[in-house]
Short mmCIF file of C-alpha atoms in Angstrom, two decimals:
data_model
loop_
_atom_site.label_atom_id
_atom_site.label_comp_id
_atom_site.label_asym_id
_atom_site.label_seq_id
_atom_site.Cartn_x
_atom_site.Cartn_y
_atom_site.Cartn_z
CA UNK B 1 -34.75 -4.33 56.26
CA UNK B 2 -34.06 -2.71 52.98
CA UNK B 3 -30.60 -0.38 52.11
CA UNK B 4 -30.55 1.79 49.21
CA UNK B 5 -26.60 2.47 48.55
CA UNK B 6 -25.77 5.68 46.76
CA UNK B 7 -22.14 5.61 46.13
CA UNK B 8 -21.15 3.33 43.61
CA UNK B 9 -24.52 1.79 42.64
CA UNK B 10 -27.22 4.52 42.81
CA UNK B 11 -29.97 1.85 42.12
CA UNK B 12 -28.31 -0.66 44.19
CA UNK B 13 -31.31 -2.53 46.31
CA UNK B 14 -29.97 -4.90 49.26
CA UNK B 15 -32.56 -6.98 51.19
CA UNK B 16 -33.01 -10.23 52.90
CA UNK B 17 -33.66 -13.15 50.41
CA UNK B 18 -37.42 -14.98 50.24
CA UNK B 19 -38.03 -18.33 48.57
CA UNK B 20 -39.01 -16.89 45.27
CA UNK B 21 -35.43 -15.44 44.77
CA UNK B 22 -33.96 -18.82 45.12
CA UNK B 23 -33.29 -19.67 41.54
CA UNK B 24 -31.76 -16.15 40.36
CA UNK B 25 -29.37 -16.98 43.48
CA UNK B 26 -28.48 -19.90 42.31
CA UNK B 27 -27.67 -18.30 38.62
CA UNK B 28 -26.01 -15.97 40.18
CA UNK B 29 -24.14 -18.57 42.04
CA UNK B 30 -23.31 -20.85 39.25
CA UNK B 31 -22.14 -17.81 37.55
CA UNK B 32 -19.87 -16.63 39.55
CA UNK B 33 -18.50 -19.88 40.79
CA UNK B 34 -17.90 -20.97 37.34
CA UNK B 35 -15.87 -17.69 37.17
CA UNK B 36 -13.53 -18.69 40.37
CA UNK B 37 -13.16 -22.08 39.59
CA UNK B 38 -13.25 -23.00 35.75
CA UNK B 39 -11.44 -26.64 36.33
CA UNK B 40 -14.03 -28.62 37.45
CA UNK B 41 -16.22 -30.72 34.75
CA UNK B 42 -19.51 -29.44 33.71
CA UNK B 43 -21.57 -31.26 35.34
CA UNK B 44 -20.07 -29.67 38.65
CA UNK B 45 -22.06 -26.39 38.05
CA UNK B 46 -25.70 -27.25 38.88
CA UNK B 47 -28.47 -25.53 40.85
CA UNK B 48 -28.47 -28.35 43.18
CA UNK B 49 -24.84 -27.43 44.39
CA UNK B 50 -26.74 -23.59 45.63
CA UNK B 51 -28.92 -25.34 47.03
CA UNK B 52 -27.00 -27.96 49.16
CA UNK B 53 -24.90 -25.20 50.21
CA UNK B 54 -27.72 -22.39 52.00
CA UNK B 55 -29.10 -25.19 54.20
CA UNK B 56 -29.72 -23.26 57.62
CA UNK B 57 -28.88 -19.84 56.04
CA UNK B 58 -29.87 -16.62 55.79
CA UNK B 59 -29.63 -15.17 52.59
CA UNK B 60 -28.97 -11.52 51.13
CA UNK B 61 -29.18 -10.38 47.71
CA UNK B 62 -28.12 -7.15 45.63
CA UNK B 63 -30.30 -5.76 43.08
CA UNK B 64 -29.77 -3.55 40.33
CA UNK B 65 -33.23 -2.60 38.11
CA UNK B 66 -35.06 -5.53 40.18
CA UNK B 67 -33.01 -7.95 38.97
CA UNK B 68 -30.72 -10.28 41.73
CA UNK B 69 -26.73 -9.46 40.67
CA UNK B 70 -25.02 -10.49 43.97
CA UNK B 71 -25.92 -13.21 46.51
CA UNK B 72 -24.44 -13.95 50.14
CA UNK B 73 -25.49 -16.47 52.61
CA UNK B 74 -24.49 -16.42 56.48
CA UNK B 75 -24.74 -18.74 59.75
CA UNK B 76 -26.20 -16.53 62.05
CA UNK B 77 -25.29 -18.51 65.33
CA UNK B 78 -21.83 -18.72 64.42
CA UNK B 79 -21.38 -15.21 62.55
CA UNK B 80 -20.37 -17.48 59.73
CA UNK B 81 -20.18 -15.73 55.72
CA UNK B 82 -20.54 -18.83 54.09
CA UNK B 83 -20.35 -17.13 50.64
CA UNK B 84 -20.45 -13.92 48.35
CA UNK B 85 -21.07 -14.27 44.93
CA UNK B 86 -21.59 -11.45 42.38
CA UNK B 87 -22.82 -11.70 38.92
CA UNK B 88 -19.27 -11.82 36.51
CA UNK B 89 -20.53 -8.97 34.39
CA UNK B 90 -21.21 -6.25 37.27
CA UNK B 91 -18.03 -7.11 39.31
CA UNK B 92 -15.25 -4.87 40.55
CA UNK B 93 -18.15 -2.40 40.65
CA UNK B 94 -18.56 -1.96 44.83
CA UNK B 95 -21.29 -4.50 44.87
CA UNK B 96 -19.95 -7.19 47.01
CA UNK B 97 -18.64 -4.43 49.51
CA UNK B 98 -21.69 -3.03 49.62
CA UNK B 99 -23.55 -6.08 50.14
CA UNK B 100 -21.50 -7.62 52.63
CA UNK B 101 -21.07 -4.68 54.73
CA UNK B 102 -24.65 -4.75 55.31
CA UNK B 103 -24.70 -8.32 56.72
CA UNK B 104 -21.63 -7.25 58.61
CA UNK B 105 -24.00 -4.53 60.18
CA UNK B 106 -26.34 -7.18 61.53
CA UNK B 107 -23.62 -9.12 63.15
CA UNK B 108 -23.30 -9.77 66.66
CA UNK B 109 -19.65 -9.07 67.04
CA UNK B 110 -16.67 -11.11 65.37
CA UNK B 111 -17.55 -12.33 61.94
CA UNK B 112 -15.46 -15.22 60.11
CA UNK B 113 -14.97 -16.67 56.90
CA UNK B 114 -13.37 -19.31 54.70
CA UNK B 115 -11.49 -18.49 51.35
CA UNK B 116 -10.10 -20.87 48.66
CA UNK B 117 -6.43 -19.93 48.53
CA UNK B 118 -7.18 -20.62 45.11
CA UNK B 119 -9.44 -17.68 44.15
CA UNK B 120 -7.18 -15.23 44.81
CA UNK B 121 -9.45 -12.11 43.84
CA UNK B 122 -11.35 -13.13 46.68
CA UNK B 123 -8.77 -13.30 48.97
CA UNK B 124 -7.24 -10.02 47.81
CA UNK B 125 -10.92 -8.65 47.77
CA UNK B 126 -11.27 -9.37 51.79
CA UNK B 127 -7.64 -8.84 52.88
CA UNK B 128 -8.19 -5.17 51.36
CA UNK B 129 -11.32 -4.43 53.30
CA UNK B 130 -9.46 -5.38 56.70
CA UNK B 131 -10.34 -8.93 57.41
CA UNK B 132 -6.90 -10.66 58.57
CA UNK B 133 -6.11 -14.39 58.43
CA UNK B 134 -6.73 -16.44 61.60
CA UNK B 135 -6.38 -20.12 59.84
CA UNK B 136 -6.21 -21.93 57.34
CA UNK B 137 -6.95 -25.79 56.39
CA UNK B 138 -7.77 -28.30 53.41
CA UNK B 139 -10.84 -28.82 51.08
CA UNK B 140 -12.19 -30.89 48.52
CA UNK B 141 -11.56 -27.70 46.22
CA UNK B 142 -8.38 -27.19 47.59
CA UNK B 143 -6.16 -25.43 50.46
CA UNK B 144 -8.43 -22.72 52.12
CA UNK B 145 -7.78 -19.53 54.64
CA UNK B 146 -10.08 -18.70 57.71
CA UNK B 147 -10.28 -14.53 57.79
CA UNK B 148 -12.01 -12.34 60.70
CA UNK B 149 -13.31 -9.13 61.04
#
């Protein structure tokens, strides 16, 4: 399944995620994340971390001129959105909206998510497309919130 978005993007590409996209995710990833959390040591920001973190995912990418600029992963069976990242330099630009609304489209009912309180942007980001707090809890990375939608 393939959406080409018109509005903010006009060359904006969203699809399902193969094997061979794998390692732009994870730049992607490490790009982002480095972005939301700067404090942790170098060392913290490695491919391997992407990886860990998809295991029994599906994946979704954005792409602008064939090239991967925003990544989210989801748990099906529990209409889980495990994480959005967007590429730094494209953000603030509709992409993650865009992209996420699509997996939203294939959900089966009441979607959830978990949010660093930490990254605020994010939290701001969700809270102002309608998803509502239902939790919250603790983390290695910190103090989180559980939204729906």
């Amino acid at each position: 399944m393939r959406w080409i978005l018109n509005e903010l993007a006009p060359d904006l590409t969203i699809r399902q995620a193969g094997p061979d996209d794998h390692p732009a995710c994870a730049a992607v990833f490490l790009a982002a994340y480095r972005q939301a959390f700067p404090l942790h040591p170098p060392e913290y920001y490695v491919p391997e971390r992407y990886f860990e973190s998809i295991t029994g995912e599906e994946q979704w990418v954005a792409l602008q001129d064939g090239r991967i600029i925003a990544v989210l992963s989801v748990y099906w069976p529990e209409n889980f959105i495990h994480s959005l990242y967007v590429d730094p330099a494209v953000q603030g630009r509709g992409i993650g909206r865009r992209l996420l609304a699509a997996a939203l489209a294939r959900a089966k009912g009441v979607c959830e998510l978990k949010c660093d309180k930490a990254n605020k942007r994010a939290v701001s980001f969700y809270k102002h497309l309608g998803w509502r707090e239902v939790g919250e809890g603790m983390a290695e990375t910190g103090p989180w919130v559980r939204l729906r939608k």
